[in-house]
Amino acid sequence: MTASKSGGPAATAVLPVEQYVAGLARKRMAAGVLFRDRTGRVLLVEPSYKPNFEVPGGAVEADESPWATATRELAEELGWDRPLGRLLVVDYVRPQDSRPEGVVFVFDGGVLDETDLVGMVFPDGEIVSAGFHTLTEARDRVKPLLADRLAAALQAVEQGVTVLCEQGRRIA
């Protein structure tokens, strides 16, 4: 502790910036894109490396923004170069399955139709199929956390807002 300049009570020593930054919490981040058709079904992709389906997207890499991640993942997974729409969901995810806590961003990809999926090629082999599913069907194919996040994202589209979630459940 050191004395303050004013001669008042002692103040706590300030850490050097490097030491302060090294002690900050680290969170994983991911970004996905919600595409839907005119009937409200959502586009899910089937990964080659795990049993559950996902929305297009993935982990944010070092020195990459979540919106850049979403754009990169669309190109890698689906071969698409499309502009992102507005932010629909920010979801805080607690630590689970040996993964640290994280923040997931979901962007609006807009409305597609079946013709957008015809002849689809998956450039990197990470994805084996893609198709539209109702929210009820999606609940059978995705993890419960993503199912809840999808429901929140669809509400955000309908209401024209960005929603905040914890563990996929809307809080605001």
mmCIF file of C-alpha atoms in Angstrom, residues 6 9 15 24 27 30 41 43 50 61 80 86-87 91 112 122 125-126 132 134 148 154 156 158 172:
data_model
loop_
_atom_site.group_PDB
_atom_site.id
_atom_site.type_symbol
_atom_site.label_atom_id
_atom_site.label_comp_id
_atom_site.label_asym_id
_atom_site.label_seq_id
_atom_site.Cartn_x
_atom_site.Cartn_y
_atom_site.Cartn_z
ATOM 1 C CA SER A 6 -3.591 14.042 -0.988
ATOM 2 C CA PRO A 9 -5.865 6.986 3.315
ATOM 3 C CA LEU A 15 -0.419 -3.648 -11.137
ATOM 4 C CA LEU A 24 -8.006 -11.392 -16.866
ATOM 5 C CA LYS A 27 -13.656 -16.809 -22.618
ATOM 6 C CA ALA A 30 -18.238 -18.738 -31.327
ATOM 7 C CA ARG A 41 -37.757 -23.612 -40.880
ATOM 8 C CA LEU A 43 -31.045 -24.348 -41.950
ATOM 9 C CA LYS A 50 -19.956 -35.378 -34.450
ATOM 10 C CA GLU A 61 -9.953 -17.593 -33.859
ATOM 11 C CA TRP A 80 -20.919 -19.139 -49.634
ATOM 12 C CA ARG A 86 -27.968 -8.008 -37.940
ATOM 13 C CA LEU A 87 -26.957 -9.571 -34.645
ATOM 14 C CA ASP A 91 -25.593 -16.063 -25.463
ATOM 15 C CA LEU A 112 -33.462 -18.831 -48.439
ATOM 16 C CA PHE A 122 -19.238 -28.769 -49.048
ATOM 17 C CA GLY A 125 -15.519 -32.094 -46.018
ATOM 18 C CA GLU A 126 -16.449 -30.830 -42.559
ATOM 19 C CA PHE A 132 -34.272 -26.945 -43.536
ATOM 20 C CA THR A 134 -38.808 -26.991 -38.175
ATOM 21 C CA ASP A 148 -33.111 -23.027 -27.059
ATOM 22 C CA LEU A 154 -36.390 -16.859 -34.254
ATOM 23 C CA ALA A 156 -35.432 -11.968 -32.306
ATOM 24 C CA GLU A 158 -39.964 -11.778 -35.411
ATOM 25 C CA ALA A 172 -33.719 -9.920 -22.255
#
